[in-house]
Coordinates of C-alpha atoms and ligand atoms in Angstrom, one line a residue:
M318 CA 41.0 110.3 79.6
L319 CA 44.2 109.2 77.9
L320 CA 46.7 112.1 77.5
S321 CA 47.6 110.9 74.0
K322 CA 44.0 111.3 72.8
S323 CA 43.2 114.5 74.8
F324 CA 43.2 118.0 73.2
I325 CA 45.7 119.6 75.6
P326 CA 48.3 121.3 73.3
I327 CA 51.2 121.8 75.8
L328 CA 54.0 124.2 75.0
K329 CA 57.6 123.4 76.1
N330 CA 58.2 127.0 77.3
N331 CA 56.3 130.0 78.5
P332 CA 55.0 132.0 75.5
S333 CA 56.8 135.3 75.5
E334 CA 53.7 137.5 74.8
A335 CA 52.2 136.6 78.2
K336 CA 53.1 139.0 81.0
I337 CA 51.3 137.5 84.0
K338 CA 51.3 134.0 85.3
S339 CA 47.6 133.2 84.5
H340 CA 48.1 134.2 80.9
Q341 CA 51.3 132.2 80.7
L342 CA 49.8 129.0 82.2
M343 CA 46.6 129.2 80.2
L344 CA 48.6 129.4 76.9
R345 CA 51.2 127.0 78.0
V346 CA 48.8 124.1 78.8
G347 CA 46.3 125.1 76.0
M348 CA 43.4 126.1 78.1
M349 CA 42.3 128.7 75.6
K350 CA 43.4 130.2 72.3
Q351 CA 43.2 133.7 71.1
A352 CA 40.9 134.2 68.2
S353 CA 41.4 138.0 67.9
A354 CA 42.3 140.8 70.3
G355 CA 40.5 140.1 73.6
I356 CA 38.5 137.3 72.1
Y357 CA 39.2 133.6 72.9
S358 CA 38.2 130.1 72.1
W359 CA 38.0 127.9 75.2
L360 CA 39.8 124.5 74.8
P361 CA 38.8 121.4 76.8
L362 CA 41.0 122.0 79.8
G363 CA 40.1 125.7 80.3
F364 CA 36.4 125.0 79.4
K365 CA 36.2 122.3 82.1
V366 CA 37.5 124.7 84.7
M367 CA 35.2 127.5 83.7
K368 CA 32.1 125.2 83.6
K369 CA 32.9 124.1 87.2
I370 CA 33.2 127.7 88.3
E371 CA 29.9 128.5 86.6
E372 CA 28.2 125.7 88.4
I373 CA 29.4 126.8 91.8
V374 CA 28.3 130.4 91.0
R375 CA 24.9 129.0 89.9
Q376 CA 24.4 126.9 93.0
E377 CA 25.1 129.8 95.3
Q378 CA 22.7 132.1 93.4
N379 CA 20.0 129.5 93.7
K380 CA 20.6 129.1 97.4
I381 CA 19.6 132.7 98.1
G382 CA 16.4 132.3 96.0
A383 CA 17.6 133.8 92.7
Q384 CA 16.0 132.4 89.6
E385 CA 18.0 131.6 86.5
I386 CA 16.9 133.1 83.1
L387 CA 18.9 133.5 79.9
M388 CA 18.8 136.9 78.1
P389 CA 20.3 137.3 74.6
T390 CA 23.7 138.6 73.8
I391 CA 22.3 140.8 71.0
Q392 CA 20.0 143.6 72.2
S393 CA 17.9 146.3 70.6
S394 CA 19.2 149.9 70.9
E395 CA 15.6 151.0 71.7
I396 CA 15.7 150.1 75.4
W397 CA 19.2 151.7 75.8
K398 CA 17.8 154.9 74.3
E399 CA 15.0 154.8 76.9
S400 CA 17.5 154.5 79.8
G401 CA 19.7 157.2 78.2
R402 CA 22.7 154.9 78.2
Y403 CA 22.9 154.4 74.4
E404 CA 24.9 157.6 74.0
D405 CA 26.6 157.5 77.5
Y406 CA 28.1 154.1 77.1
G407 CA 30.5 155.3 74.5
E408 CA 33.0 153.3 72.4
E409 CA 33.0 150.3 74.7
M410 CA 29.7 149.3 73.2
L411 CA 29.8 147.2 70.1
R412 CA 27.1 148.6 67.8
I413 CA 25.7 146.5 65.0
K414 CA 23.1 147.2 62.3
D415 CA 20.8 144.4 61.2
R416 CA 19.6 144.0 57.6
Q417 CA 16.6 146.3 58.2
N418 CA 19.1 148.9 59.2
R419 CA 18.0 148.7 62.9
D420 CA 20.5 149.6 65.5
M421 CA 21.4 146.6 67.6
L422 CA 24.3 146.0 70.0
Y423 CA 26.2 143.2 71.7
G424 CA 25.2 143.5 75.4
P425 CA 27.9 144.8 77.7
T426 CA 25.5 144.3 80.6
N427 CA 21.8 143.7 81.0
E428 CA 20.0 146.3 83.2
E429 CA 17.9 147.6 80.4
Q430 CA 17.0 144.1 79.0
V431 CA 15.9 142.8 82.4
T432 CA 14.0 146.0 83.3
E433 CA 12.1 145.5 80.0
I434 CA 11.3 141.9 80.9
F435 CA 10.1 142.9 84.4
R436 CA 7.9 145.9 83.4
S437 CA 6.0 143.9 80.8
S438 CA 5.3 140.9 83.1
L439 CA 4.9 142.0 86.7
K440 CA 2.6 144.7 88.0
S441 CA 2.0 144.1 91.7
Y442 CA 4.0 144.5 94.8
K443 CA 2.8 141.1 95.7
S444 CA 5.3 139.6 93.2
L445 CA 8.2 141.2 95.0
P446 CA 11.0 140.6 95.8
Q447 CA 12.3 139.2 92.5
L448 CA 15.9 138.1 92.1
L449 CA 16.8 137.1 88.5
Y450 CA 20.2 136.1 87.1
H451 CA 21.7 134.8 84.0
I452 CA 25.2 133.6 83.0
Q453 CA 25.9 134.9 79.5
W454 CA 28.7 136.3 77.3
K455 CA 29.2 140.0 77.3
F456 CA 31.1 142.2 74.9
R457 CA 32.9 145.4 75.9
D458 CA 35.3 146.9 73.4
E459 CA 37.9 147.6 76.0
I460 CA 40.5 150.1 74.9
R461 CA 43.3 147.8 76.2
P462 CA 42.4 144.2 76.3
R463 CA 45.2 142.4 78.1
F464 CA 46.4 139.6 80.3
G465 CA 44.5 137.0 78.3
I466 CA 41.0 136.3 79.5
M467 CA 41.5 138.6 82.6
R468 CA 40.6 141.7 80.6
G469 CA 39.0 140.3 77.5
R470 CA 36.6 142.1 75.1
E471 CA 34.3 139.1 75.1
F472 CA 33.9 137.6 78.5
Y473 CA 31.5 135.4 80.5
M474 CA 29.7 137.0 83.3
K475 CA 27.0 136.1 85.8
D476 CA 24.8 139.1 86.3
A477 CA 21.9 139.2 88.7
Y478 CA 19.2 141.8 89.2
S479 CA 16.9 142.5 92.2
F480 CA 13.5 144.1 92.2
D481 CA 12.0 145.4 95.5
I482 CA 9.3 147.6 96.8
S483 CA 11.4 149.8 99.1
D484 CA 14.9 150.8 99.9
E485 CA 14.8 148.7 103.1
E486 CA 13.7 145.5 101.2
A487 CA 16.2 146.3 98.5
F488 CA 19.1 146.4 101.0
Y489 CA 17.9 143.0 102.2
S490 CA 18.3 141.7 98.6
Y491 CA 21.6 143.4 98.4
N492 CA 22.8 141.7 101.5
K493 CA 21.7 138.3 100.2
F494 CA 24.0 138.7 97.2
F495 CA 26.7 140.0 99.5
L496 CA 26.6 136.7 101.4
S497 CA 26.3 134.6 98.4
Y498 CA 29.4 136.2 96.9
L499 CA 31.4 135.5 100.1
R500 CA 30.2 131.8 99.9
T501 CA 30.9 131.5 96.2
F502 CA 34.5 132.8 96.4
K503 CA 35.2 130.6 99.5
R504 CA 34.1 127.5 97.5
L505 CA 36.6 128.5 94.8
S506 CA 39.2 128.6 97.6
L507 CA 39.7 132.3 97.2
T508 CA 39.7 135.1 99.8
A509 CA 37.7 137.8 98.2
I510 CA 37.4 141.0 100.2
P511 CA 34.3 143.3 99.8
M512 CA 35.5 146.9 99.3
A513 CA 33.4 150.0 99.2
A514 CA 33.4 151.1 95.6
D515 CA 32.4 153.9 93.3
T516 CA 29.3 153.2 91.3
G517 CA 30.7 154.4 87.9
P518 CA 28.5 154.3 84.8
I519 CA 26.0 152.0 86.4
G520 CA 25.1 154.8 88.8
G521 CA 23.5 154.6 92.3
N522 CA 24.5 154.9 95.9
L523 CA 25.7 151.6 97.4
S524 CA 28.3 149.4 95.9
H525 CA 31.0 146.9 96.8
E526 CA 33.7 145.3 94.7
F527 CA 35.0 141.9 95.7
I528 CA 38.7 141.8 95.3
I529 CA 41.3 139.0 95.6
L530 CA 44.8 140.0 96.4
A531 CA 47.3 139.6 93.6
E532 CA 50.5 141.5 92.7
T533 CA 49.4 141.6 89.0
G534 CA 45.9 142.9 89.8
E535 CA 44.7 146.1 88.2
S536 CA 43.0 147.5 91.2
K537 CA 45.0 149.3 93.9
I538 CA 43.6 148.6 97.3
F539 CA 43.9 150.1 100.8
T540 CA 42.6 148.0 103.6
D541 CA 42.6 147.2 107.3
K542 CA 44.2 143.8 107.5
R543 CA 41.8 142.6 110.1
I544 CA 39.1 142.2 107.5
F545 CA 40.9 139.0 106.3
D546 CA 40.1 137.3 109.6
L547 CA 36.3 137.6 109.2
N548 CA 34.2 134.5 108.7
T549 CA 30.5 134.5 107.8
N550 CA 29.9 130.8 107.1
E551 CA 27.0 130.4 109.5
T552 CA 25.1 133.6 108.6
E553 CA 21.4 133.0 108.1
L554 CA 19.4 134.4 105.2
E555 CA 17.4 136.6 107.5
K556 CA 17.2 140.4 107.5
N557 CA 19.0 141.2 110.7
S558 CA 21.7 138.5 110.5
L559 CA 22.6 139.7 107.0
E560 CA 22.6 143.3 108.1
Q561 CA 25.0 142.4 110.9
M562 CA 27.2 140.4 108.5
R563 CA 27.6 143.4 106.2
K564 CA 28.3 145.7 109.1
K565 CA 31.0 143.3 110.3
Y566 CA 32.8 143.9 107.0
E567 CA 32.1 147.6 106.9
Q568 CA 33.7 148.3 110.3
Y569 CA 37.1 147.9 108.6
Y570 CA 38.4 150.4 106.2
S571 CA 38.7 148.8 102.8
V572 CA 38.6 150.7 99.5
T573 CA 40.0 150.8 96.0
D574 CA 41.9 153.8 94.8
E575 CA 38.8 155.5 93.4
K576 CA 37.5 156.0 97.0
F577 CA 40.8 156.3 98.7
N578 CA 41.4 159.1 101.1
K579 CA 44.8 159.2 102.7
D580 CA 43.9 161.3 105.8
E581 CA 40.9 159.1 106.6
F582 CA 42.9 155.9 106.1
E583 CA 45.6 157.0 108.4
K584 CA 43.1 158.2 111.0
V585 CA 41.0 155.1 111.2
V586 CA 43.6 152.4 110.6
S587 CA 46.5 152.0 113.0
E588 CA 49.9 151.6 111.3
E589 CA 50.4 147.9 111.9
N590 CA 47.0 147.1 110.4
R591 CA 47.4 149.1 107.2
L592 CA 47.8 147.1 104.0
I593 CA 48.3 148.8 100.6
T594 CA 48.5 146.3 97.8
K595 CA 46.9 145.3 94.5
G596 CA 44.0 143.0 93.7
I597 CA 41.8 141.6 91.0
E598 CA 38.1 142.5 90.9
V599 CA 36.1 139.3 90.6
G600 CA 32.7 140.6 91.5
H601 CA 30.8 143.9 91.8
I602 CA 27.4 144.6 93.4
F603 CA 25.4 147.8 93.1
Y604 CA 22.3 149.3 94.5
F605 CA 20.8 152.0 92.3
G606 CA 17.2 152.4 93.4
D607 CA 14.9 153.6 90.6
K608 CA 17.5 154.8 88.1
Y609 CA 16.4 152.4 85.4
S610 CA 12.8 151.6 86.5
K611 CA 12.0 155.3 86.4
A612 CA 13.6 156.0 83.1
M613 CA 11.9 152.9 81.6
G614 CA 8.6 153.0 83.4
A615 CA 8.9 149.8 85.5
S616 CA 6.4 150.3 88.3
V617 CA 4.2 148.2 90.6
D618 CA 0.8 148.7 92.3
L619 CA 1.2 149.4 96.0
P620 CA -1.2 148.2 98.7
G621 CA -3.1 151.5 99.0
G622 CA -3.8 151.9 95.3
K623 CA -0.7 154.0 94.5
K624 CA 2.1 153.0 92.1
D625 CA 5.8 153.3 92.5
F626 CA 8.9 152.5 90.5
V627 CA 10.7 149.3 91.6
K628 CA 14.0 149.6 93.4
M629 CA 16.7 147.7 91.7
G630 CA 20.2 146.4 92.2
S631 CA 22.6 144.6 90.0
Y632 CA 25.3 142.0 90.9
G633 CA 28.1 140.8 88.6
I634 CA 30.7 138.0 88.8
G635 CA 33.4 137.6 86.2
V636 CA 33.1 133.9 85.6
S637 CA 35.8 133.8 82.8
R638 CA 38.0 136.2 84.7
L639 CA 37.8 133.9 87.7
V640 CA 39.7 131.2 85.8
G641 CA 42.7 133.5 85.6
A642 CA 42.2 134.8 89.1
I643 CA 42.4 131.3 90.6
I644 CA 45.6 130.7 88.6
E645 CA 47.1 134.0 89.9
A646 CA 46.3 132.8 93.4
K647 CA 47.3 129.2 93.2
Y648 CA 50.0 128.8 90.5
D649 CA 53.6 128.4 91.9
D650 CA 55.4 129.6 88.8
K651 CA 58.9 129.1 90.2
N652 CA 58.3 125.4 90.5
E653 CA 55.8 125.3 87.7
I654 CA 53.1 123.6 89.8
M655 CA 49.5 124.5 89.4
K656 CA 47.4 123.5 92.4
W657 CA 43.7 123.7 91.3
P658 CA 41.3 123.8 94.2
S659 CA 39.5 120.4 94.0
S660 CA 36.2 122.2 93.5
V661 CA 37.2 123.4 90.0
A662 CA 40.1 121.1 89.0
P663 CA 40.0 120.0 85.3
Y664 CA 40.8 116.5 86.5
D665 CA 40.5 115.0 90.0
I666 CA 43.6 112.9 89.6
A667 CA 46.6 112.2 87.3
L668 CA 47.8 108.7 86.7
V669 CA 51.4 108.4 85.7
P670 CA 52.4 105.0 84.6
M671 CA 56.1 104.4 83.8
I672 CA 56.0 102.8 80.4
N673 CA 58.8 101.0 78.5
K674 CA 58.6 99.9 74.9
N675 CA 58.4 96.2 75.8
D676 CA 56.5 96.5 79.1
T677 CA 53.1 98.0 79.2
S678 CA 52.1 96.4 82.5
A679 CA 52.1 99.8 84.2
L680 CA 49.7 101.2 81.7
D681 CA 47.4 98.2 82.1
K682 CA 47.5 98.7 85.8
A683 CA 46.6 102.4 85.3
I684 CA 43.7 101.5 83.1
N685 CA 42.4 99.0 85.8
I686 CA 42.8 101.7 88.4
N687 CA 40.8 104.0 86.2
K688 CA 37.9 101.6 86.0
E689 CA 37.5 101.8 89.8
L690 CA 37.9 105.6 89.7
I691 CA 35.1 105.9 87.1
K692 CA 32.8 103.8 89.3
N693 CA 33.4 106.3 92.0
N694 CA 32.8 109.3 89.8
I695 CA 36.5 110.4 89.9
D696 CA 37.7 112.0 86.7
S697 CA 41.3 111.1 85.8
L698 CA 43.9 111.9 83.2
I699 CA 46.3 109.0 82.3
D700 CA 49.6 109.8 80.7
D701 CA 49.9 106.8 78.3
T702 CA 52.8 108.3 76.4
E703 CA 56.3 106.9 76.4
E704 CA 58.0 110.1 77.5
N705 CA 60.5 109.9 80.4
F706 CA 59.3 110.1 83.9
S707 CA 60.4 113.6 84.8
S708 CA 58.8 115.2 81.8
K709 CA 55.6 113.3 82.5
I710 CA 55.5 114.7 86.0
K711 CA 56.4 118.2 84.8
K712 CA 53.5 118.1 82.4
M713 CA 51.0 116.9 85.1
N714 CA 52.3 119.5 87.5
L715 CA 51.3 122.2 84.9
I716 CA 47.9 120.7 84.2
G717 CA 47.4 120.7 87.9
A718 CA 45.1 117.8 88.9
P719 CA 45.2 118.0 92.8
Y720 CA 46.4 114.4 93.1
Q721 CA 48.7 112.0 91.3
I722 CA 49.3 108.2 91.4
I723 CA 52.7 107.1 90.1
I724 CA 52.6 103.6 88.8
G725 CA 56.2 102.3 88.8
K726 CA 58.6 100.4 91.0
K727 CA 57.2 101.8 94.2
S728 CA 53.6 100.9 93.3
E729 CA 53.8 97.2 94.0
G730 CA 50.9 95.0 94.9
D731 CA 48.0 96.8 96.6
L732 CA 49.9 99.9 97.8
L733 CA 50.2 102.7 95.3
E734 CA 52.6 105.7 95.2
F735 CA 50.2 108.5 95.8
K736 CA 50.7 112.2 96.4
E737 CA 48.9 115.5 96.7
I738 CA 50.4 117.7 94.0
G739 CA 53.5 119.4 95.1
K740 CA 53.8 117.3 98.3
D741 CA 55.7 114.2 99.3
T742 CA 54.5 110.8 98.2
Q743 CA 52.9 108.2 100.4
N744 CA 51.9 104.6 99.9
L745 CA 48.2 104.0 100.0
S746 CA 45.7 101.4 98.9
L747 CA 43.3 102.4 96.1
T748 CA 40.4 102.2 98.5
K749 CA 42.1 104.8 100.8
I750 CA 42.9 107.0 97.8
I751 CA 39.4 107.0 96.6
E752 CA 38.2 107.8 100.1
T753 CA 40.6 110.7 100.3
I754 CA 39.5 112.2 97.0
K755 CA 35.8 111.7 97.7
K756 CA 36.1 113.4 101.1
Q757 CA 37.8 116.4 99.5
K758 CA 35.2 116.6 96.8
N759 CA 32.3 116.4 99.2
S760 CA 33.7 119.2 101.3
N761 CA 33.4 121.6 98.3
Ligands
ATP2161 P1 36.8 146.5 85.5 O1 36.9 147.6 86.6 O2 37.7 145.3 85.8 O3 36.9 147.0 84.1 P2 34.0 146.7 85.6 O4 33.9 147.4 86.9 O5 33.9 147.5 84.4 O6 35.3 145.9 85.7 P3 31.5 145.3 86.1 O7 30.6 146.0 85.2 O8 31.5 145.6 87.5 O9 33.0 145.5 85.6 O10 31.4 143.8 85.7 C1 31.2 142.7 86.7 C2 32.4 141.8 86.7 O11 32.7 141.3 85.4 C3 33.7 142.4 87.1 O12 33.8 142.4 88.5 C4 34.8 141.5 86.5 O13 35.0 140.4 87.3 C5 34.1 141.1 85.2 N1 34.6 141.8 84.1 C6 34.4 143.1 83.7 N2 35.1 143.5 82.6 C7 35.7 142.4 82.2 C8 36.6 142.1 81.1 N3 36.9 143.1 80.2 N4 37.1 140.9 81.0 C9 36.8 139.9 81.9 N5 36.0 140.1 83.0 C10 35.5 141.3 83.1
MG2162 MG1 33.2 146.8 88.5

C-alpha cells in the first residue's frame, strides 16, 4: 500500500481530549473516529488490527471445540422478561420500540438469546456439552464512556456460552475457556492474569477476570507476583490437566478490589511478593449453573428418564478493548514508537525510500522490493511522499509496523538497511529479511 493513497489521517500532535496513550495514539494515527459519545467508526488502520485480534480469538475458541454462531444485535424484550433481567439491567440497556410498538433492545450481552436458541433445539443430554460463541457488537449505555474504545458504549465482544449436564462437566467446560484465554492473550503478546472476581449482574458462583497490568487501567488489583511466572503452554484439553492448570493459578492470591480483603492478603502473601497496582479487564468468565436455564425452561432429558435444567457458563473477551489494551502495553509514548506485536500489526513492514524531486530511483526500488514481499504474503506500507527523512520515520514509528527498510544511501546493491522498529539498523539481503519476517509470523 502506498502511504499517499492510504486512508491514514495522521495528526501532527497529540489531540488534547485524549487522556491515556491508547486513546492518543488511536486518534493521532487515525485508527478510529468518534461518531458520538462512546461510539466509533473504525478506519483502515484500526480495523485491520481489530480483525487480526478477532481472528486469533476465533482460532483459540475453535481449538477448544467451541462452535461459532452469529446472534443479532437487536433482541426482543420477551426473553429478558423471562429471565427477569429486563427490569434489573437498568439504564445501561438501550431500549427501542419497533413500528408495532414492541419492546426491543440492543443486546448488552446474550445469555437470554443463546438460552432461547438452545431450549428450542436440543432436548437430550446426549447432545452435551455444547460450547457456542459469537463475535458481535454490543451496546451498553455506560454512564461514563471514556478513554476512546476502551470504555465505549458500542463495543465488539466475543461471548461464548457453555451447556452441560452437571456441575462437574460444567467446570470442565469452564477450564477449557480458562486455558483458551491464556493462549489467546499470549498470542497477542499480552500477560493477562486470571483473578478471582465477583459475578455481578450476571450472577453465579465461579468467576475470573483476565487482567493486564497498566497504570491507566480502571481495575485495582492485589496479587502475589509469582503468578506472573506461571506457564501453561503445554496443558492438554483433558479434565485433570485442566483442573491442575487452574489450581496452579488459584494457589496465588490475585483479586480485584471488589474481592479484596486486606487481612487475608497480608496473611497469605509475604511482603516481598505483594503487588498492588492497576489493570485493564480484557476478559471475564462466569459459571452460573441453572440461573438462566431454570428461569427460561432450558432442560434436557437425563439417562434415567428424568429431566434437568442445563448448567451454563458465559465467557467474554473485549475484542475492541484489546486494541487499546495492546497499545497501553506496547506504546512507548516518550519516544513515540508503537511496537505492534507481529501477530496483529496493521502492516508487517514499512518501506521508507528517500525520494528527491528529480530522483525517484529509491521509490522504484521500494516498489520492486514490494513485489517480492507480496509474493511472500508480506503486507507492506510504502512511504511514497517527498517529505524529509526524519518526518517519514516519525510517522512510521507511530503507525508501528514491526520492521522497516530504509532505502537510501546505505541500501546499496543487494544489502538493505533494515531494522526492527525502535532498534539499531543492520544490513541484510532481501532474502534474509523475508526469512526473518516469515519466521516471526509463523511463530504467532
Ligand atoms: P467492565 O468492568 O470493564 O465494565 P464488565 O465486567 O461490565 O466490564 P463483561 O460483561 O464482563 O464486562 O464483558 C466482557 C468483556 O467485554 C470485558 O472483560 C471487557 O473486556 C469488555 N467490555 C465490557 N464493557 C466494555 C465497554 N464499555 N467498552 C469496551 N469493552 C467492554
Ligand atoms: Mg466483567
